[in-house]
Coordinates of C-alpha atoms and ligand atoms in Angstrom, one line a residue:
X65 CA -35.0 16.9 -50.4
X66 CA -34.2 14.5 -47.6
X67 CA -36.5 14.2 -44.8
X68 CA -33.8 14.0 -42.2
X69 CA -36.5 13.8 -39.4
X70 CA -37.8 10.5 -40.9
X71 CA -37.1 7.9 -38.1
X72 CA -36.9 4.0 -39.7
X73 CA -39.4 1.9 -38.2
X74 CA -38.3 -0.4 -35.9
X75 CA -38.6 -3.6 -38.3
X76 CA -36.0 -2.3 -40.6
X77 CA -33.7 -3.7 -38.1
X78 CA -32.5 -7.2 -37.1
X79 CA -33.0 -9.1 -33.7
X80 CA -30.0 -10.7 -33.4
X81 CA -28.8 -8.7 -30.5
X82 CA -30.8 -7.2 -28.0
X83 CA -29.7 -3.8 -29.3
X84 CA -28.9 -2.1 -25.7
X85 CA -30.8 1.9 -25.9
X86 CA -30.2 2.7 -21.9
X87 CA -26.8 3.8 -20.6
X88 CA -26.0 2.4 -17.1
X89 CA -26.3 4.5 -13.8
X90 CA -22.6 4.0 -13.4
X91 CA -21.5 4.6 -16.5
X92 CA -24.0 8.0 -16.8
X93 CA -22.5 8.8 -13.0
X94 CA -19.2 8.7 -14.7
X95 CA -19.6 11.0 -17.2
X96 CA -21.3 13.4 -15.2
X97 CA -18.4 13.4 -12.8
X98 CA -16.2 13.9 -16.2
X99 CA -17.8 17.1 -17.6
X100 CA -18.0 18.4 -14.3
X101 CA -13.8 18.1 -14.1
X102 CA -14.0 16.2 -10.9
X103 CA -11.0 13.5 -10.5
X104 CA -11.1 9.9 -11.0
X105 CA -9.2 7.3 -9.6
X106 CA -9.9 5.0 -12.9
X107 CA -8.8 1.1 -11.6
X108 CA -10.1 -0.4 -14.2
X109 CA -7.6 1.3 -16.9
X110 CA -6.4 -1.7 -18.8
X111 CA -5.9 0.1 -22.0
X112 CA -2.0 -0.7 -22.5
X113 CA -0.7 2.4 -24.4
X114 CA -2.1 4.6 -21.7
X115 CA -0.5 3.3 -18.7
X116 CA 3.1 5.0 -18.8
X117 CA 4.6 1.4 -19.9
X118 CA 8.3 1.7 -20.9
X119 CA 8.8 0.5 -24.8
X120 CA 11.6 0.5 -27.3
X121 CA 9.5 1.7 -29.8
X122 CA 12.3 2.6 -32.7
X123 CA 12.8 -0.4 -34.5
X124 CA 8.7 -0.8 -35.0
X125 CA 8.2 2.9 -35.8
X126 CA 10.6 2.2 -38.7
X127 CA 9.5 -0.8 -39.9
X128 CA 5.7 0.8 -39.7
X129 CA 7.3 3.3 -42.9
X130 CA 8.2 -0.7 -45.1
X131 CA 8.0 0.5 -48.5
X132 CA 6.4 -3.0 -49.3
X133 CA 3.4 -1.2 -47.6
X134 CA 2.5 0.3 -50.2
X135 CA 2.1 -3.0 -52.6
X136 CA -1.5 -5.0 -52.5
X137 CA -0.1 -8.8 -52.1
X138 CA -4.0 -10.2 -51.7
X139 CA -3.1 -13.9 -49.7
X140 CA -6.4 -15.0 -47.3
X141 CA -3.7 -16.2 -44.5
X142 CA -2.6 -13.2 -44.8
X143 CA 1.7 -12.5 -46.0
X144 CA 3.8 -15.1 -45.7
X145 CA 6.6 -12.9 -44.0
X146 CA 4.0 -12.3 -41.0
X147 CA 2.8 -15.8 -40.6
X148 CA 6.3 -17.2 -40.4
X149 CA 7.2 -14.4 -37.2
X150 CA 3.9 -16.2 -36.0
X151 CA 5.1 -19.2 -36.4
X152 CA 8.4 -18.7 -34.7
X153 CA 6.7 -16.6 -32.0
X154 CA 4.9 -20.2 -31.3
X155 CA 8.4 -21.9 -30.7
X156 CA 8.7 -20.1 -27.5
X157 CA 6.0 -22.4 -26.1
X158 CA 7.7 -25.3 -27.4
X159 CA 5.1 -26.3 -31.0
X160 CA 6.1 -26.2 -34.3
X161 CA 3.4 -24.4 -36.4
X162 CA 3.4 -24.6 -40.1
X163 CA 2.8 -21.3 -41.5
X164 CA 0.4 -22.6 -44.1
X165 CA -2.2 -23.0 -41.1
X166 CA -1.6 -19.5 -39.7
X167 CA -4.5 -17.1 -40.7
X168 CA -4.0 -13.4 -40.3
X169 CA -6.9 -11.2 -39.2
X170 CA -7.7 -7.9 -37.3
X171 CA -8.3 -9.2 -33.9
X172 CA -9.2 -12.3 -32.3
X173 CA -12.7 -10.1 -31.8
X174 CA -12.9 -10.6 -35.8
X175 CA -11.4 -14.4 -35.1
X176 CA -14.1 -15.4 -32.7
X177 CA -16.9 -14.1 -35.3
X178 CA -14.6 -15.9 -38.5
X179 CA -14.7 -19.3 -36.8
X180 CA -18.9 -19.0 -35.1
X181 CA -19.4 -18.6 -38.8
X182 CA -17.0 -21.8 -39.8
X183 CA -18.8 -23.9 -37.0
X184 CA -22.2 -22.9 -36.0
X185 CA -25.2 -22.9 -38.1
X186 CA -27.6 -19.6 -37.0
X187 CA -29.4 -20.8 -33.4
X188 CA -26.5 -22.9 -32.6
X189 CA -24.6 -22.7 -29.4
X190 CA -21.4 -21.9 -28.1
X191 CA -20.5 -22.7 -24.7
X192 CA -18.2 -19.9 -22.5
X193 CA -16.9 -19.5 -19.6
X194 CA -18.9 -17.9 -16.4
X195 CA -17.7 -15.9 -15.0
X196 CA -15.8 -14.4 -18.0
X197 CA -15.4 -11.6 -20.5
X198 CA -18.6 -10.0 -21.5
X199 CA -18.0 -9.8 -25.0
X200 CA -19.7 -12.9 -25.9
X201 CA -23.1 -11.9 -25.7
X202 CA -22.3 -9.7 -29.0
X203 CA -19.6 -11.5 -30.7
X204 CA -22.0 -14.4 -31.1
X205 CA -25.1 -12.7 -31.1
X206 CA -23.6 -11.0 -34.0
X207 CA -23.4 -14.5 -35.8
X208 CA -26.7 -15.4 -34.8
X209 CA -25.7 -18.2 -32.4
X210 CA -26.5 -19.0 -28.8
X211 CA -24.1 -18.7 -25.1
X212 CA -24.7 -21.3 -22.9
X213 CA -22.1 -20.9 -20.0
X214 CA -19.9 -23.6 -17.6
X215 CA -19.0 -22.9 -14.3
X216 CA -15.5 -21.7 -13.1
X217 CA -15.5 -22.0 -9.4
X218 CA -13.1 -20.7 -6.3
X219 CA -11.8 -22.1 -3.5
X220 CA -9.5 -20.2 -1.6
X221 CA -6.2 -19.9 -1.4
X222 CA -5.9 -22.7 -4.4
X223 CA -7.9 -20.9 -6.9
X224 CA -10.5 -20.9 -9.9
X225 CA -11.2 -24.8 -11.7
X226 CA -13.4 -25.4 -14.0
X227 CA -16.8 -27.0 -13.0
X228 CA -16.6 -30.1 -15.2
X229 CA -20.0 -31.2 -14.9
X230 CA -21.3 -28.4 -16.3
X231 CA -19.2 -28.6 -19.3
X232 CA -20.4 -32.3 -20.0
X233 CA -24.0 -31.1 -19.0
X234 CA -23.9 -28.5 -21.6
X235 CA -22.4 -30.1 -24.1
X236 CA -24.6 -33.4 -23.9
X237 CA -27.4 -30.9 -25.1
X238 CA -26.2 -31.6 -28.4
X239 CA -26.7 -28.2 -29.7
X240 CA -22.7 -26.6 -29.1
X241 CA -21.2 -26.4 -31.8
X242 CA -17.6 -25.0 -29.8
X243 CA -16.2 -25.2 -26.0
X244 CA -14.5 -21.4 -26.0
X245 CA -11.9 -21.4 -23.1
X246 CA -9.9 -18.1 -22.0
X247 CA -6.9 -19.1 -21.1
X248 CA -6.1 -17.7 -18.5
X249 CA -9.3 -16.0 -18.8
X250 CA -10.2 -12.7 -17.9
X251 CA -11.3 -11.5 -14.9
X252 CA -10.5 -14.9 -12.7
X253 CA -6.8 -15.1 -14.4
X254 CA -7.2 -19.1 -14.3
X255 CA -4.9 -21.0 -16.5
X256 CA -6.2 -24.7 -17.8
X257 CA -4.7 -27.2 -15.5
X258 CA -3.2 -30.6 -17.4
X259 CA -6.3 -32.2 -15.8
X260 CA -8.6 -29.7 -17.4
X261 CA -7.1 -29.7 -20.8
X262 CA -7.5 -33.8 -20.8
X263 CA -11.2 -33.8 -19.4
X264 CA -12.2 -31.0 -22.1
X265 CA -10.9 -32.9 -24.8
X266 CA -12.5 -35.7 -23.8
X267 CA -15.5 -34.3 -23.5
X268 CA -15.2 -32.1 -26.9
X269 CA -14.3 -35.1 -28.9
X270 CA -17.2 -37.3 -27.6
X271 CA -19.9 -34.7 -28.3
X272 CA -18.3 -33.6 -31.9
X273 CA -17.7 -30.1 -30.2
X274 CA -14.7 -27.9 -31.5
X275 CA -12.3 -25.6 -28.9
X276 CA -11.7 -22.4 -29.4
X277 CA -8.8 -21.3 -27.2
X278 CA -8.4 -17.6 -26.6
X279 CA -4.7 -17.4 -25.4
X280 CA -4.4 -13.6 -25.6
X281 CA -2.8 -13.6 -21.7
X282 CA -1.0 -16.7 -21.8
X283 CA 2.5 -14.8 -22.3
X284 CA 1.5 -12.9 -18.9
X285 CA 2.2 -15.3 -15.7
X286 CA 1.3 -13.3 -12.7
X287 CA 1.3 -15.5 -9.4
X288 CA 2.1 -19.0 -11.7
X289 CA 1.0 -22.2 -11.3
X290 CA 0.3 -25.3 -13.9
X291 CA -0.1 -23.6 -17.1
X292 CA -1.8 -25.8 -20.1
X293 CA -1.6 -24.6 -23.8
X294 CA -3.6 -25.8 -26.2
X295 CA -1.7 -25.3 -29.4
X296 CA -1.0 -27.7 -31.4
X297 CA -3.9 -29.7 -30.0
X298 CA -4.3 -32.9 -32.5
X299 CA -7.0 -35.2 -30.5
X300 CA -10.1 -32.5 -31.5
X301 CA -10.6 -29.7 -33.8
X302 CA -8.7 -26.5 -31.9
X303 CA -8.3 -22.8 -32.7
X304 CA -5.9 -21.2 -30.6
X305 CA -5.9 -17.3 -30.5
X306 CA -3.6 -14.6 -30.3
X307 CA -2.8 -11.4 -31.2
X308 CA -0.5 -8.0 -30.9
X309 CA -3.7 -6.2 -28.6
X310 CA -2.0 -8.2 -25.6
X311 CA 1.1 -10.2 -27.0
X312 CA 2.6 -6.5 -27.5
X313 CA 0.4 -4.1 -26.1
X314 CA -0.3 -2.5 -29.3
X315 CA -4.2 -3.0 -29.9
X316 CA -4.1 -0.3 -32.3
X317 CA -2.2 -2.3 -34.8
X318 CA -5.1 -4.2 -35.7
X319 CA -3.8 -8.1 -35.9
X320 CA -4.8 -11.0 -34.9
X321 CA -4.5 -14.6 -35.7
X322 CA -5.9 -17.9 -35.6
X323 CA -3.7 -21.4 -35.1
X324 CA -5.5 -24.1 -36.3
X325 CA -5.0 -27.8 -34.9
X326 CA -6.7 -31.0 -34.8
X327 CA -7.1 -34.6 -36.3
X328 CA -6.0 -34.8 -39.9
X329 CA -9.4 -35.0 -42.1
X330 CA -10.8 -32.3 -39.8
X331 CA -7.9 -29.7 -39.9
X332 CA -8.1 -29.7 -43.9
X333 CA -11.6 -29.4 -43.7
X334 CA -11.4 -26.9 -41.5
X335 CA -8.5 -25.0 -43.1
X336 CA -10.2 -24.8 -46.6
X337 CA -13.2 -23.7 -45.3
X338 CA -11.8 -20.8 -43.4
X339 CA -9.7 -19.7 -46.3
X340 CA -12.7 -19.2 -47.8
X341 CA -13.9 -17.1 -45.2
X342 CA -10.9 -14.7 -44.9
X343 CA -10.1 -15.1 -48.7
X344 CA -14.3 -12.8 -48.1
X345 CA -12.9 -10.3 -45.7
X346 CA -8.8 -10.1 -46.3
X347 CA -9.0 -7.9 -43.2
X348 CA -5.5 -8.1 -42.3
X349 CA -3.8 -4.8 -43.3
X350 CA 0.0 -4.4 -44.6
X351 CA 1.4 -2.0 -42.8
X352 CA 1.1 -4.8 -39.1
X353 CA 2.1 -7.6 -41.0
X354 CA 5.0 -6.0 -42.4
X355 CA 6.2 -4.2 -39.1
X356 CA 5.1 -8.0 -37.0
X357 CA 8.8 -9.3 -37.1
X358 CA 9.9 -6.1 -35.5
X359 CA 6.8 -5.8 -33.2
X360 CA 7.2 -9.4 -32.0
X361 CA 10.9 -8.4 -31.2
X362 CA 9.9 -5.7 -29.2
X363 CA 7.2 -7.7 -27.5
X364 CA 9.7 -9.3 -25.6
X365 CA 11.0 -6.7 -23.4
X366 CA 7.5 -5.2 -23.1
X367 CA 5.9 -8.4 -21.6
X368 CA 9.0 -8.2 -19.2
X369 CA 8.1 -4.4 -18.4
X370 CA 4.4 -5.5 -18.2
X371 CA 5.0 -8.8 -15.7
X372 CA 6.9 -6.8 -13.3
X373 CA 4.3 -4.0 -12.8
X374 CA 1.2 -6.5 -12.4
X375 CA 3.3 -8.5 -10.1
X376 CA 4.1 -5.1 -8.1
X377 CA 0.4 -4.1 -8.3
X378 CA -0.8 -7.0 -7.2
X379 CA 1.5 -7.0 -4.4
X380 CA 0.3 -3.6 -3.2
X381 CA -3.2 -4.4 -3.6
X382 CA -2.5 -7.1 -1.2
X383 CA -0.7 -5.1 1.3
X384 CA -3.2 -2.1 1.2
X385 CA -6.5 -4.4 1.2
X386 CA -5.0 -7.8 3.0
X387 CA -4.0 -6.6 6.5
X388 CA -4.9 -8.0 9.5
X389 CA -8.5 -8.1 10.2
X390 CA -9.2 -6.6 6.9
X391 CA -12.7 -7.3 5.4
X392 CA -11.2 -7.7 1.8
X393 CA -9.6 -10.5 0.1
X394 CA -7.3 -10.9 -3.2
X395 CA -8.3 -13.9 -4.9
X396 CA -5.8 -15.6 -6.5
X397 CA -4.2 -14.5 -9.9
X398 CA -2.1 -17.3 -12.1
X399 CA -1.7 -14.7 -14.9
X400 CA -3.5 -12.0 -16.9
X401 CA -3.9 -8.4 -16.3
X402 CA -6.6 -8.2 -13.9
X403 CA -7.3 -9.3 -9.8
X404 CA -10.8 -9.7 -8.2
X405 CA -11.3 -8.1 -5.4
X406 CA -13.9 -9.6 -3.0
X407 CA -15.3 -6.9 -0.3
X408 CA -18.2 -7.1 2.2
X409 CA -21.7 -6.7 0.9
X410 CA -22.7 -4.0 3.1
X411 CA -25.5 -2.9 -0.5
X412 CA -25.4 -3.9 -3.7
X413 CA -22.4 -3.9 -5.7
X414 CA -24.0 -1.4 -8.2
X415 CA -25.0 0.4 -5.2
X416 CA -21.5 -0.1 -4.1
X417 CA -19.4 1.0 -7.3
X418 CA -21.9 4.0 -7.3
X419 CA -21.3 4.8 -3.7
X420 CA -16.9 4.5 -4.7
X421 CA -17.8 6.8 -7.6
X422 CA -19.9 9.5 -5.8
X423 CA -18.0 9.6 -2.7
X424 CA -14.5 8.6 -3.6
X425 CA -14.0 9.2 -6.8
X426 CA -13.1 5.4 -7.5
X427 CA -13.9 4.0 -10.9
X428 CA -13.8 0.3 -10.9
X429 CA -15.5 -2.7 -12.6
X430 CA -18.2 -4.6 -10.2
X431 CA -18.2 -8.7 -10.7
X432 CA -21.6 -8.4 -12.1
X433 CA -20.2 -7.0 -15.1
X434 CA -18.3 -10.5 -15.7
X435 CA -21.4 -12.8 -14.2
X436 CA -19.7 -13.3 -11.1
X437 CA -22.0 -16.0 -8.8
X438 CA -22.1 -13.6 -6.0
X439 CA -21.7 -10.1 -4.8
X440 CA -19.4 -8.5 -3.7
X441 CA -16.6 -8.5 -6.1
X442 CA -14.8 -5.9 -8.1
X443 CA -11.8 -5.7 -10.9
X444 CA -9.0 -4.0 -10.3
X445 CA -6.7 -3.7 -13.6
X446 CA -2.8 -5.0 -13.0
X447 CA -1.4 -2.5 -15.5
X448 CA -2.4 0.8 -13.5
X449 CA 1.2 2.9 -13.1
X450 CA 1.8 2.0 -9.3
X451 CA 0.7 5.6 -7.5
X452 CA -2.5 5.0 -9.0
X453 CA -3.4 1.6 -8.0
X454 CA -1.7 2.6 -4.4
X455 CA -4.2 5.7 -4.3
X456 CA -7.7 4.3 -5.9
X457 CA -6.8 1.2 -3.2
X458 CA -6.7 3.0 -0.4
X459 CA -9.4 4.9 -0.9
X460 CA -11.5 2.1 -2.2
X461 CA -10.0 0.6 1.4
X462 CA -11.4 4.0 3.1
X463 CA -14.5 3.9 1.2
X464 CA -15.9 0.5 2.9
X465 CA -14.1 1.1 6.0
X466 CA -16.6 3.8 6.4
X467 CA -19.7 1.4 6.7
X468 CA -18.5 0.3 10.6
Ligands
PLP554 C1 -9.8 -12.5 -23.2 C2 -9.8 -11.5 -24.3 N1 -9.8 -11.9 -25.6 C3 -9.7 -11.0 -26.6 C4 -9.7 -9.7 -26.4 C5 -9.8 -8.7 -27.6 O1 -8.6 -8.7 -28.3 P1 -8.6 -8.0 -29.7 O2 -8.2 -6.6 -29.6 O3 -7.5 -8.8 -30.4 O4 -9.9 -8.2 -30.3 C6 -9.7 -9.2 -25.1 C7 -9.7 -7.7 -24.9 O5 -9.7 -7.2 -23.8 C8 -9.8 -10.1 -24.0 O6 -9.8 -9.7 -22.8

């Protein structure tokens, strides 16, 4: 009979993540306040099927019920049919993309951990943007490489740039293997400028360093400003990003894809190579790349829909938290689906998001959970049905206005 009280010793286990056991006080605060039934005012909601979002949905319910789904077409790109509605969809920002070099996966998570594979040996580096999305720390960990972090830095009212010394610090190191840039990365909503996207190369090609550019918000313009792609990059070795978790609010659908670019020898190189590694997983499933014509269709209107309400929420967050004499600023949001919020330091901000929690029922994302520089800053999501974000601001305006 099985012994189900045996517990494995610890050394059964790998060390390639520092395997987290505690659960934060905000996020145990949280869900004491849930089974209690108290309310939340959640402004961090940025999960896009939840958020009241108007959609057209027939024309990819139907094409969800393809009869072709039901066939096993093995191809490590993943079906041509799908890769060529990629490959269009790429037109819209004025490249050509053969669809031979389009590779089908289930997320640009799974992307991120296909191409640490393809370009880092175990204990190599990858360098990411700080402050940024804090997914890295396990995506690489995961592949047994290292995050070393550049600077983005602000300067108000013209923005976020990226610290370029620390890039060419970092990389001079010699041991990163790939410069990952969000773009426009997520919290700060920065897009690469024309001078960034020349210094990066620049410095990538002289220290043999690949890009990997994650382009997820791209589509999603919020306040504007230079906007720099990288696809179809062919001076250094470039993976550009995207997939239907943002493109078309659909995260569910599981699909991703990867746009490779770059000079000649390298692309081939690069492209056999990673055939090899999806032809391993063939983790795209049938039923998204079937419906993707349809889905991409749709996407269209929705990123219309989805513009509009994070350029009205991010007018009424200024309006609420921006009057005169206010203690809180907006920083400034080229695109994406998230604004910072920087308030006075009158504790900590885990003291702080506590306090919002406790006292008024405010849920919402302090900058330490991104690595901002300095305290106090929070995210507030740009997708939140308008009544919400109108109410969680004002009472996150109340909250601090309570310290005087
Ligand atoms: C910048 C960025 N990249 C990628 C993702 C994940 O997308 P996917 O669902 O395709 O893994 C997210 C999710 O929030 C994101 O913020």
């Amino acid at each position: 009979m099985v012994d189900l009280c045996y517990t494995a010793p610890v050394s059964f286990f790998s060390t390639r993540l520092a395997w987290p056991s505690a659960v934060n006080a905000l996020s145990a605060l949280r869900a004491e306040r849930r089974a209690a039934g108290l309310p939340l005012l959640d402004l961090s909601e940025s999960n896009p099927t939840r958020v009241g979002l108007p959609r057209d949905d027939s024309g990819i319910l139907s094409s969800l019920g393809d009869r072709r789904n039901l066939l096993y077409e093995p191809d490590p790109r993943g079906l041509l049919r799908a890769r060529e509605a990629v490959a269009a969809s790429c037109e819209a920002r004025g490249r050509r993309f053969d669809p031979d070099e389009v590779f089908l996966c289930a997320s640009t998570s799974e992307a991120y951990g296909w191409l640490f594979k393809l370009l880092c040996d175990p204990g190599d580096a990858v360098l990411v943007p700080r402050p940024g999305y804090p997914l890295f720390d396990y995506l690489a960990g995961l592949e047994s490489v290292r995050v070393r972090s550049y600077r983005l830095e602000y300067s108000h009212p013209s923005g976020w740039s990226i610290d370029l010394d620390s890039v060419a610090s970092a990389l001079a190191e010699g041991s990163v293997r790939a410069f990952v840039l969000i773009n426009p990365n997520n919290p700060t909503g920065s897009y690469l400028s024309r001078r960034e996207r020349e210094a990066v190369v620049g410095l990538c090609a002289r220290y043999g360093a690949a890009i990997i550019a994650d382009e997820v918000f791209f589509d999603f313009p919020v306040e504007g400003g230079e906007r720099e792609s990288l696809l179809g990059e062919d001076r250094v070795l470039s993976f550009v990003l995207d997939g239907l978790s943002k493109l078309s609010g659909l995260p569910q659908l599981k699909l991703g894809w990867i746009l490779p670019s770059g000079p000649s020898r390298e692309l081939a190189e690069a492209v056999g190579r990673l055939e090899i590694i999806a032809d391993s997983y063939l983790s795209a499933g049938a039923p998204a790349m079937n419906a993707l014509p349809a889905v991409l269709e749709e996407a269209v209107s929705f990123r219309r829909a989805l513009s509009l309400r994070a350029r009205t929420d991010l007018g009424l967050l200024r309006s609420i938290l921006e009057g005169k004499d206010s203690p809180h600023r907006v920083l400034r949001c080229q695109g994406g689906w998230t604004a910072l919020v920087e308030s006075p330091r009158f504790e900590s901000e885990e003291e702080l998001a506590l306090g919002l929690l406790r006292d008024a029922g405010v849920w919402v994302h302090p900058g330490y959970f991104f690595d901002m520089e300095r305290e106090a800053y929070f995210a507030a999501s740009l997708i939140l049905p308008p009544e919400i974000l109108k109410a969680g601001a004002r009472a996150y305006r109340d909250f601090f206005a309570a310290f005087d």
